[in-house]
Coordinates of C-alpha atoms in Angstrom, one line a residue:
Chain A
X1293 CA 81.7 81.3 4.9
X1294 CA 84.6 82.3 2.7
X1295 CA 83.6 84.9 0.2
X1296 CA 85.3 85.2 -3.2
X1297 CA 87.3 88.4 -3.8
X1298 CA 84.6 89.6 -6.2
X1299 CA 81.9 89.0 -3.6
X1300 CA 83.9 90.9 -1.0
X1301 CA 84.2 93.9 -3.3
X1302 CA 80.4 93.7 -3.9
X1303 CA 79.8 93.6 -0.2
X1304 CA 82.1 96.6 0.3
X1305 CA 80.3 98.6 -2.3
X1306 CA 76.9 97.7 -0.9
X1307 CA 78.1 98.6 2.6
X1308 CA 79.5 102.0 1.4
X1309 CA 76.2 102.8 -0.4
X1310 CA 74.3 102.1 2.8
X1311 CA 76.7 104.1 4.9
X1312 CA 76.3 107.0 2.5
X1313 CA 72.5 107.0 2.9
X1314 CA 72.8 106.6 6.7
X1315 CA 75.2 109.5 7.0
X1316 CA 73.2 111.8 4.7
X1317 CA 71.9 114.0 7.6
X1318 CA 75.4 114.9 8.6
X1319 CA 76.4 115.5 5.0
X1320 CA 73.4 117.7 4.6
X1321 CA 74.1 120.0 7.5
X1322 CA 77.7 120.3 6.4
X1323 CA 76.6 121.2 2.9
X1324 CA 74.2 123.7 4.3
X1325 CA 76.8 125.3 6.5
X1326 CA 79.1 126.1 3.5
X1327 CA 76.4 127.4 1.2
X1328 CA 75.3 131.0 1.0
X1329 CA 71.8 131.7 2.3
X1330 CA 70.4 132.5 -1.2
X1331 CA 71.3 128.9 -2.3
X1332 CA 69.8 127.5 0.9
X1333 CA 66.4 129.0 0.7
X1334 CA 65.6 127.1 -2.5
X1335 CA 62.5 125.1 -3.3
X1336 CA 64.7 122.5 -4.9
X1337 CA 68.0 122.3 -3.2
X1338 CA 70.6 120.4 -5.3
X1339 CA 72.0 117.3 -3.6
X1340 CA 75.5 118.0 -4.8
X1341 CA 77.3 121.2 -4.0
X1342 CA 78.1 123.9 -6.6
X1343 CA 81.9 124.3 -5.8
X1344 CA 81.9 127.9 -6.9
X1345 CA 79.4 128.8 -4.2
X1346 CA 81.2 127.2 -1.3
X1347 CA 82.0 129.8 1.4
X1348 CA 82.9 129.9 5.1
X1349 CA 80.9 133.0 5.7
X1350 CA 78.5 131.2 8.1
X1351 CA 81.4 130.1 10.3
X1352 CA 82.8 133.6 10.4
X1353 CA 79.4 135.1 11.2
X1354 CA 78.9 132.4 13.9
X1355 CA 82.1 133.2 15.8
X1356 CA 81.6 137.0 15.3
X1357 CA 78.0 137.1 16.6
X1358 CA 77.7 134.3 19.1
X1359 CA 79.9 133.4 22.1
X1360 CA 80.6 130.1 20.4
X1361 CA 84.2 129.9 21.6
X1362 CA 83.1 130.4 25.2
X1363 CA 80.5 127.7 24.9
X1364 CA 82.9 125.2 23.4
X1365 CA 85.5 126.0 26.1
X1366 CA 82.8 125.5 28.7
X1367 CA 81.8 122.1 27.2
X1368 CA 85.5 121.1 26.9
X1369 CA 86.2 122.0 30.5
X1370 CA 83.2 120.1 31.9
X1371 CA 83.8 117.1 29.6
X1372 CA 87.5 116.8 30.5
X1373 CA 86.9 117.2 34.2
X1374 CA 84.1 114.6 34.0
X1375 CA 86.3 112.2 32.2
X1376 CA 89.1 112.6 34.8
X1377 CA 86.8 112.2 37.8
X1378 CA 84.8 109.3 36.3
X1379 CA 87.9 107.3 35.1
X1380 CA 89.7 107.8 38.4
X1381 CA 86.8 106.6 40.5
X1382 CA 85.6 103.8 38.2
X1383 CA 89.1 102.4 37.6
X1384 CA 89.6 101.9 41.3
X1385 CA 86.1 100.5 41.7
X1386 CA 86.4 98.3 38.6
X1387 CA 89.7 96.9 39.8
X1388 CA 88.2 96.1 43.2
X1389 CA 85.2 94.4 41.7
X1390 CA 87.5 92.4 39.4
X1391 CA 90.0 91.2 42.0
X1392 CA 88.3 91.0 45.4
X1393 CA 85.0 89.5 46.6
X1394 CA 83.1 92.2 48.4
X1395 CA 79.6 93.3 49.0
X1396 CA 80.4 95.7 46.2
X1397 CA 79.5 93.0 43.6
X1398 CA 75.8 93.2 44.3
X1399 CA 75.8 96.9 44.9
X1400 CA 77.5 97.5 41.6
X1401 CA 74.9 95.4 39.7
X1402 CA 72.2 97.3 41.5
X1403 CA 73.7 100.7 40.7
X1404 CA 74.0 99.8 37.1
X1405 CA 70.4 98.7 36.9
X1406 CA 69.2 101.9 38.7
X1407 CA 71.4 104.1 36.4
X1408 CA 69.9 102.4 33.3
X1409 CA 66.3 103.0 34.6
X1410 CA 66.6 106.5 36.1
X1411 CA 65.0 109.1 33.8
X1412 CA 67.3 112.1 33.5
X1413 CA 64.2 114.4 33.5
X1414 CA 63.4 113.0 36.9
X1415 CA 66.8 113.1 38.6
X1416 CA 67.5 116.6 37.4
X1417 CA 64.7 117.8 39.8
X1418 CA 66.6 116.9 43.0
X1419 CA 69.8 118.0 41.3
X1420 CA 68.3 121.4 40.9
X1421 CA 67.0 121.5 44.5
X1422 CA 70.2 120.2 46.0
X1423 CA 72.4 122.4 43.9
X1424 CA 70.4 125.4 44.9
X1425 CA 71.1 124.7 48.5
X1426 CA 74.7 123.8 48.0
X1427 CA 75.5 126.8 45.8
X1428 CA 76.3 124.6 42.9
X1429 CA 73.9 126.2 40.4
X1430 CA 75.8 128.0 37.7
X1431 CA 78.9 126.1 38.5
X1432 CA 80.9 123.7 36.3
X1433 CA 81.6 121.6 39.4
X1434 CA 77.9 120.8 39.7
X1435 CA 77.6 119.7 36.1
X1436 CA 80.7 117.6 36.5
X1437 CA 79.3 115.8 39.6
X1438 CA 75.9 115.3 37.9
X1439 CA 77.4 113.8 34.8
X1440 CA 80.1 111.7 36.6
X1441 CA 77.6 110.2 38.9
X1442 CA 75.4 109.2 36.0
X1443 CA 78.3 107.6 34.1
X1444 CA 80.2 105.9 36.9
X1445 CA 78.0 102.8 37.3
X1446 CA 78.5 101.9 33.6
X1447 CA 82.2 102.8 33.2
X1448 CA 82.9 100.8 36.4
X1449 CA 81.3 97.8 34.9
X1450 CA 83.1 98.4 31.6
X1451 CA 86.5 98.7 33.3
X1452 CA 85.8 95.6 35.5
X1453 CA 85.5 93.7 32.2
X1454 CA 88.9 94.9 31.0
X1455 CA 90.5 94.1 34.3
X1456 CA 88.9 90.6 34.2
X1457 CA 90.8 89.9 31.0
X1458 CA 94.1 90.6 32.6
X1459 CA 95.6 87.5 34.3
X1460 CA 96.0 87.9 38.0
X1461 CA 99.3 86.1 37.8
X1462 CA 100.9 89.2 36.3
X1463 CA 100.3 91.1 39.6
X1464 CA 101.1 88.1 41.7
X1465 CA 104.5 87.9 40.0
X1466 CA 105.2 91.5 40.7
X1467 CA 104.2 91.0 44.3
X1468 CA 106.7 88.1 44.6
X1469 CA 109.3 90.6 43.4
X1470 CA 108.4 92.8 46.3
X1471 CA 105.7 95.0 45.0
X1472 CA 102.8 96.0 47.3
X1473 CA 99.3 95.1 46.3
X1474 CA 98.3 98.6 45.3
X1475 CA 101.6 99.2 43.6
X1476 CA 101.1 96.1 41.5
X1477 CA 97.6 97.3 40.5
X1478 CA 99.0 100.7 39.6
X1479 CA 102.2 99.6 37.8
X1480 CA 101.0 96.3 36.2
X1481 CA 97.2 96.1 35.8
X1482 CA 96.4 99.7 35.1
X1483 CA 98.8 100.2 32.1
X1484 CA 97.6 97.0 30.5
X1485 CA 94.0 98.2 30.9
X1486 CA 94.8 101.3 28.9
X1487 CA 92.4 100.3 26.1
X1488 CA 89.7 100.1 28.7
X1489 CA 90.5 103.6 30.0
X1490 CA 90.4 104.8 26.4
X1491 CA 87.0 103.2 25.9
X1492 CA 85.7 104.7 29.2
X1493 CA 87.0 108.1 28.3
X1494 CA 85.4 108.0 24.9
X1495 CA 82.1 106.9 26.4
X1496 CA 82.1 109.7 29.0
X1497 CA 83.2 112.3 26.4
X1498 CA 80.3 111.4 24.1
X1499 CA 77.7 111.3 26.8
X1500 CA 78.8 114.5 28.6
X1501 CA 79.5 116.5 25.5
X1502 CA 75.9 115.7 24.3
X1503 CA 74.2 116.5 27.6
X1504 CA 71.5 119.1 27.1
X1505 CA 69.2 118.4 30.0
X1506 CA 71.5 118.9 33.0
X1507 CA 73.4 121.8 31.3
X1508 CA 70.2 123.7 30.4
X1509 CA 68.6 123.3 33.8
X1510 CA 71.6 123.9 36.0
X1511 CA 73.3 126.7 34.0
X1512 CA 71.0 129.6 33.0
X1513 CA 73.4 132.5 32.2
X1514 CA 74.5 132.5 28.6
X1515 CA 78.2 132.9 29.5
X1516 CA 77.9 129.6 31.4
X1517 CA 76.2 127.6 28.7
X1518 CA 77.6 124.5 27.1
X1519 CA 77.6 124.3 23.4
X1520 CA 74.4 122.1 23.3
X1521 CA 72.5 124.7 25.2
X1522 CA 73.8 127.4 22.9
X1523 CA 72.7 125.4 19.8
X1524 CA 69.3 124.9 21.3
X1525 CA 68.9 128.6 21.9
X1526 CA 69.4 129.3 18.2
X1527 CA 66.3 127.3 17.4
X1528 CA 64.0 129.4 19.6
X1529 CA 64.8 132.5 17.5
X1530 CA 62.0 133.9 15.4
X1531 CA 63.8 133.4 12.1
X1532 CA 66.1 130.4 12.2
X1533 CA 69.4 131.3 10.5
X1534 CA 70.1 127.8 9.1
X1535 CA 73.5 128.5 7.7
X1536 CA 74.8 129.6 11.2
X1537 CA 72.9 126.9 13.0
X1538 CA 74.3 124.1 10.8
X1539 CA 77.8 125.7 11.0
X1540 CA 77.4 125.6 14.8
X1541 CA 76.2 122.0 14.7
X1542 CA 79.2 121.0 12.6
X1543 CA 81.7 122.8 14.9
X1544 CA 80.2 121.2 17.9
X1545 CA 80.0 117.7 16.5
X1546 CA 83.6 117.8 15.1
X1547 CA 85.5 117.1 18.3
X1548 CA 83.4 114.1 19.3
X1549 CA 83.5 112.8 15.8
X1550 CA 87.3 112.8 15.7
X1551 CA 87.5 111.2 19.1
X1552 CA 84.9 108.6 18.1
X1553 CA 86.7 107.6 14.9
X1554 CA 90.0 107.3 16.7
X1555 CA 88.8 105.3 19.7
X1556 CA 85.9 103.4 18.0
X1557 CA 87.6 99.9 18.3
X1558 CA 88.1 100.3 22.0
X1559 CA 84.7 101.7 22.5
X1560 CA 83.0 98.9 20.6
X1561 CA 84.8 96.4 22.8
X1562 CA 83.9 98.2 26.0
X1563 CA 80.3 98.8 25.0
X1564 CA 79.7 95.2 23.9
X1565 CA 81.2 94.1 27.2
X1566 CA 79.2 96.5 29.3
X1567 CA 76.0 95.5 27.5
X1568 CA 76.4 91.8 27.8
X1569 CA 78.2 91.3 31.1
X1570 CA 75.1 91.2 33.2
Chain B
X752 CA 96.9 93.8 60.7
X753 CA 96.2 90.4 59.2
X754 CA 96.7 89.9 55.5
X755 CA 92.9 89.2 55.0
X756 CA 91.9 92.4 56.8
X757 CA 94.5 94.3 54.8
X758 CA 93.0 92.9 51.6
X759 CA 89.5 93.8 52.7
X760 CA 90.6 97.3 53.5
X761 CA 92.1 97.7 50.0
X762 CA 89.1 96.2 48.3
X763 CA 86.6 98.4 50.1
X764 CA 88.9 101.4 50.0
X765 CA 89.1 101.2 46.2
X766 CA 85.3 101.0 46.0
X767 CA 84.7 103.8 48.4
X768 CA 85.0 106.8 46.0
X769 CA 82.6 105.3 43.5
X770 CA 80.2 104.4 46.3
X771 CA 80.3 107.9 47.8
X772 CA 79.8 109.5 44.4
X773 CA 76.8 107.4 43.6
X774 CA 75.4 107.7 47.1
X775 CA 75.7 111.4 47.1
X776 CA 74.5 112.1 43.6
X777 CA 72.2 109.3 42.7
X778 CA 70.8 107.6 45.9
X779 CA 70.4 110.8 47.9
X780 CA 68.8 112.7 45.0
X781 CA 66.5 109.7 44.6
X782 CA 65.5 110.1 48.2
X783 CA 65.0 113.8 47.8
X784 CA 62.8 113.3 44.8
X785 CA 60.6 110.7 46.7
X786 CA 60.2 113.2 49.5
X787 CA 59.4 116.0 47.1
X788 CA 56.8 113.9 45.4
X789 CA 55.0 113.7 48.7
X790 CA 54.9 117.4 49.2
X791 CA 51.5 118.7 48.5
X792 CA 50.9 122.1 46.9
X793 CA 53.1 124.3 44.8
X794 CA 56.0 126.6 45.7
X795 CA 58.2 128.3 43.1
X796 CA 60.6 129.0 46.0
X797 CA 62.4 125.7 46.5
X798 CA 63.6 126.7 50.0
X799 CA 59.9 126.5 51.1
X800 CA 59.3 123.2 49.4
X801 CA 60.2 121.3 52.6
X802 CA 57.6 123.2 54.6
X803 CA 54.7 122.0 52.5
X804 CA 52.5 119.2 54.1
X805 CA 53.2 115.6 53.3
X806 CA 50.6 113.4 51.6
X807 CA 49.8 111.2 48.6
X808 CA 47.9 113.9 46.7
X809 CA 50.4 114.2 43.8
X810 CA 50.2 110.5 43.1
X811 CA 46.4 110.4 43.3
X812 CA 46.3 113.4 40.9
X813 CA 48.8 111.9 38.6
X814 CA 47.0 108.5 38.1
X815 CA 43.7 110.3 37.4
X816 CA 45.2 113.0 35.1
X817 CA 44.2 112.4 31.5
X818 CA 47.3 114.4 30.5
X819 CA 49.6 111.8 32.2
X820 CA 47.8 108.9 30.5
X821 CA 48.1 110.7 27.1
X822 CA 51.8 111.2 27.7
X823 CA 52.1 107.5 28.7
X824 CA 50.5 106.5 25.4
X825 CA 52.8 108.9 23.5
X826 CA 55.8 107.4 25.3
X827 CA 54.8 103.9 24.4
X828 CA 54.2 104.8 20.8
X829 CA 57.5 106.6 20.7
X830 CA 59.4 103.8 22.2
X831 CA 57.9 101.0 20.1
X832 CA 58.0 103.1 17.0
X833 CA 61.7 103.7 17.6
X834 CA 62.9 100.3 18.8
X835 CA 61.3 98.0 16.3
X836 CA 62.7 99.6 13.1
X837 CA 66.0 100.5 14.9
X838 CA 66.4 96.8 15.9
X839 CA 65.7 95.5 12.4
X840 CA 68.1 98.0 10.8
X841 CA 70.7 97.2 13.4
X842 CA 70.3 93.5 12.8
X843 CA 70.6 93.9 9.1
X844 CA 73.7 96.0 9.3
X845 CA 75.3 93.7 11.9
X846 CA 74.7 90.7 9.6
X847 CA 76.4 92.7 6.7
X848 CA 79.3 93.8 8.9
X849 CA 79.8 90.2 10.0
X850 CA 80.8 89.3 6.5
X851 CA 84.5 89.7 5.5
X852 CA 85.3 92.5 3.2
X853 CA 88.2 95.0 2.7
X854 CA 87.9 98.2 4.8
X855 CA 85.4 96.6 7.2
X856 CA 86.8 98.4 10.2
X857 CA 86.3 101.8 8.7
X858 CA 82.9 101.0 7.3
X859 CA 81.8 99.8 10.7
X860 CA 83.1 103.1 12.3
X861 CA 81.2 105.1 9.8
X862 CA 78.0 103.2 10.4
X863 CA 78.3 103.7 14.2
X864 CA 78.9 107.5 13.9
X865 CA 75.3 108.5 14.6
X866 CA 75.6 107.1 18.1
X867 CA 78.2 109.7 18.9
X868 CA 76.3 112.7 17.5
X869 CA 74.7 114.8 20.3
X870 CA 70.9 114.7 20.4
X871 CA 70.7 118.5 19.7
X872 CA 72.7 118.1 16.5
X873 CA 70.5 115.2 15.4
X874 CA 67.5 117.4 16.1
X875 CA 69.0 120.3 14.0
X876 CA 69.8 118.0 11.1
X877 CA 66.3 116.5 10.9
X878 CA 64.5 119.7 11.5
X879 CA 66.3 121.3 8.6
X880 CA 65.9 118.2 6.3
X881 CA 62.2 118.1 7.1
X882 CA 61.6 121.8 7.0
X883 CA 58.2 122.5 5.3
X884 CA 59.3 125.1 2.8
X885 CA 63.0 124.6 2.2
X886 CA 63.6 121.0 3.4
X887 CA 65.3 118.6 1.1
X888 CA 62.8 115.8 2.0
X889 CA 59.8 117.8 0.8
X890 CA 61.7 118.9 -2.3
X891 CA 62.5 115.3 -3.2
X892 CA 59.0 114.1 -2.5
X893 CA 57.7 116.8 -4.7
X894 CA 60.1 115.8 -7.5
X895 CA 58.9 112.2 -7.2
X896 CA 55.3 113.4 -7.4
X897 CA 54.5 111.8 -4.0
X898 CA 53.3 115.0 -2.5
X899 CA 51.7 118.1 -4.1
X900 CA 51.6 120.4 -1.1
X901 CA 54.3 120.9 1.5
X902 CA 54.1 118.8 4.6
X903 CA 55.1 120.6 7.8
X904 CA 56.4 117.3 9.4
X905 CA 57.2 118.6 12.9
X906 CA 54.3 121.0 13.1
X907 CA 51.5 118.8 11.9
X908 CA 49.7 116.9 14.6
X909 CA 49.6 113.6 12.6
X910 CA 53.2 113.6 11.3
X911 CA 54.9 115.1 14.4
X912 CA 55.3 111.8 16.3
X913 CA 56.8 109.9 13.3
X914 CA 58.9 113.0 12.6
X915 CA 60.5 112.8 16.1
X916 CA 60.8 109.0 15.9
X917 CA 62.9 109.1 12.8
X918 CA 65.8 111.0 14.3
X919 CA 65.6 108.8 17.4
X920 CA 65.9 105.7 15.2
X921 CA 68.9 107.3 13.6
X922 CA 70.6 108.0 16.9
X923 CA 70.0 104.5 18.4
X924 CA 70.4 101.9 15.6
X925 CA 74.2 101.9 16.0
X926 CA 73.8 100.5 19.5
X927 CA 72.0 97.5 18.0
X928 CA 74.7 97.1 15.3
X929 CA 77.4 97.2 18.0
X930 CA 75.9 94.7 20.4
X931 CA 74.5 92.3 17.8
X932 CA 77.8 92.3 15.8
X933 CA 79.7 91.4 19.0
X934 CA 77.2 88.5 19.5
X935 CA 77.4 87.4 15.9
X936 CA 81.2 87.2 16.1
X937 CA 80.8 84.6 18.8
X938 CA 78.9 82.3 16.5
X939 CA 81.4 79.6 15.4
X940 CA 81.8 79.6 11.6
X941 CA 81.9 75.8 11.5
X942 CA 78.2 75.7 12.5
X943 CA 77.4 77.7 9.3
X944 CA 79.6 75.4 7.2
X945 CA 77.9 72.3 8.7
X946 CA 74.4 73.7 8.1
X947 CA 75.4 74.7 4.6
X948 CA 76.7 71.1 3.9
X949 CA 73.4 69.8 5.2
X950 CA 71.6 71.9 2.6
X951 CA 70.2 74.7 4.8
X952 CA 69.0 77.8 3.0
X953 CA 70.3 81.2 4.1
X954 CA 67.0 81.8 6.0
X955 CA 67.2 78.5 7.7
X956 CA 70.8 79.1 8.7
X957 CA 69.8 82.4 10.2
X958 CA 66.8 81.0 11.9
X959 CA 68.3 77.9 13.4
X960 CA 72.1 78.7 13.7
X961 CA 72.5 82.4 14.0
X962 CA 69.4 83.5 15.9
X963 CA 69.6 81.1 18.8
X964 CA 73.1 82.2 19.6
X965 CA 72.4 86.0 19.4
X966 CA 68.9 85.8 21.0
X967 CA 70.1 86.6 24.5
X968 CA 72.2 89.6 23.4
X969 CA 69.3 90.8 21.2
X970 CA 66.8 90.7 24.0
X971 CA 69.1 92.6 26.4
X972 CA 69.8 95.2 23.7
X973 CA 66.1 95.7 23.1
X974 CA 65.5 96.1 26.8
X975 CA 68.3 98.6 27.3
X976 CA 67.3 100.6 24.2
X977 CA 63.6 100.6 25.1
X978 CA 64.6 102.1 28.5
X979 CA 66.7 104.6 26.7
X980 CA 63.9 105.6 24.4
X981 CA 61.4 105.9 27.3
X982 CA 63.8 108.3 29.0
X983 CA 64.9 110.2 25.9
X984 CA 64.6 114.0 26.3
X985 CA 67.0 115.9 24.1
X986 CA 65.7 115.0 20.6
X987 CA 62.0 115.6 21.4
X988 CA 62.8 118.8 23.4
X989 CA 64.9 120.3 20.7
X990 CA 62.6 119.4 17.8
X991 CA 59.0 119.9 18.9
X992 CA 59.3 120.6 22.6
X993 CA 56.4 118.2 23.0
X994 CA 54.0 119.9 20.6
X995 CA 52.0 120.4 18.6
X996 CA 49.2 120.3 21.1
X997 CA 51.1 117.6 23.1
X998 CA 51.2 115.2 20.2
X999 CA 54.9 114.4 21.0
X1000 CA 54.8 115.0 24.8
X1001 CA 56.3 111.9 26.4
X1002 CA 56.3 111.5 30.1
X1003 CA 59.9 112.8 30.3
X1004 CA 58.9 116.0 28.7
X1005 CA 55.8 116.3 30.9
X1006 CA 57.9 115.8 34.0
X1007 CA 60.3 118.5 32.9
X1008 CA 57.6 120.9 31.9
X1009 CA 55.8 120.5 35.2
X1010 CA 59.0 121.1 37.2
X1011 CA 60.8 123.8 35.3
X1012 CA 58.0 125.7 33.5
X1013 CA 55.2 125.5 36.1
X1014 CA 57.4 124.9 39.2
X1015 CA 55.1 122.1 40.4
X1016 CA 58.1 120.2 41.7
X1017 CA 56.0 117.9 43.8
X1018 CA 53.7 116.9 41.0
X1019 CA 56.6 116.5 38.5
X1020 CA 58.4 114.3 41.0
X1021 CA 55.3 112.1 41.4
X1022 CA 54.8 111.6 37.7
X1023 CA 58.6 111.0 37.3
X1024 CA 58.5 108.3 40.1
X1025 CA 55.6 106.6 38.3
X1026 CA 57.8 106.7 35.1
X1027 CA 60.7 105.2 37.0
X1028 CA 58.4 102.5 38.4
X1029 CA 57.1 101.7 34.9
X1030 CA 60.8 101.4 33.8
X1031 CA 61.6 99.0 36.7
X1032 CA 58.5 96.8 36.0
X1033 CA 59.3 96.8 32.3
X1034 CA 62.9 95.7 32.8
X1035 CA 62.2 93.0 35.4
X1036 CA 59.4 91.5 33.3
X1037 CA 61.4 91.5 30.1
X1038 CA 64.5 90.1 31.7
X1039 CA 62.3 87.2 33.0
X1040 CA 60.6 86.6 29.7
X1041 CA 63.8 86.8 27.6
X1042 CA 65.6 84.2 29.7
X1043 CA 65.6 80.9 28.0
X1044 CA 63.4 78.4 29.8
X1045 CA 65.2 76.3 32.5
X1046 CA 68.0 78.8 33.3

């Protein structure tokens, strides 16, 4: 169906209007975070900001009163380590599944199914028990292992899809030129699968950064909290300070948002593959 | 070493780290939770958990516990209430994004943004928007004359479940957009042209050209997202914590509360295993039903 230029503009405008409505919650917490409390506690809050009232006080107060920076660094450390571990492990497994016939084929499908069905609220119970015995409670390593193990089945499947799209002949040509099998995988296939690695990294980042359940249960000291746990602790307070809370929400959502908007095309491809492959 | 054995070694060697990780941190914990679910009695000291006697008591108690059945009902309502509207919204947006228009890549990115927003942040945004006294939603409803007294959306027993469903829809509709859009782009445009030439209406083109080709992807997306909604914890926990008076207590929240508030690890594990079993049955049945006949 070829649309006329006028129709295309109309579709664009309609789509933008819908996007504006859908993104209103984010707009609203952003607006709240830059408004003084007096303007917030209004019976009839204006939908558009009064530019003269805009202030960053809530952000200043947030960083002054709460260990926000520590929480963000904790989240970043756990997320980056989880990405590294998950990608390393699932790139190898995904390559193996794509190139060799092994018993891994069925095992991987089974693992994917189990990981889709396993309630996090259930699996966190044995994590808590095992981590207590292994001394992994209150450690970032424990969280990284928990998150990586939950993500690996899906990212492996996703990366297998990306490797499947690379013709085998490329590696075979390299092997004729004297490359070993693993060297060909490393030097030829892996660089071409870079969009897949980007998609996998974005997926793991979004899921790990958002994790509340594992982080809350396996880390109880405030200096070990991740940013999600910190945010949730604000809400338990007697009087919720909405300006600080929304400022904290904006700060914590900013990194994933940037990552998402940059890597969205890869992610969409990978997610669609991962969701249709089986 | 023969070439075949060398290849097998490489193939399994590459799989080994993933297998070890999943075995150590998914399969073994699963075994531990099954064992825990068979430990009768209660011990806040987890070191003594393994000394409790084994038996089926937790399961027997769980299936006769009205609280569990209530939570199961809430879970079903929560999942259906989330997935049906999220699917329709996602399908509508996917059809829109399947059209050609300038800036489509960026509009698509914007519409998928909620998927990347952490559940806690979603919870904060909706709690604030639906705040009884200062929330923008109540203010607008008052302005429109739809309500005269403030509605405490997350605190009122009647409105609490819809109130937690709404942010959940918001977080999960992008998944439907994404998967359905991918499926739609596999529909050959010539089919639409041909149907149009034959005089098919827009609805007929959707019903007889588009829908049959995306049906499989749609069914799979519904199954995956239903499982996700059944397991969802963050949004409910951060908005209502299961309240008021258990009105939003899904099985996931019940399991968590039993384990980490009351330290009944055995009972929590048993209820959780029943939830896992329900998820397994649900996915096997729906995969069977959604398969087109004959395949």
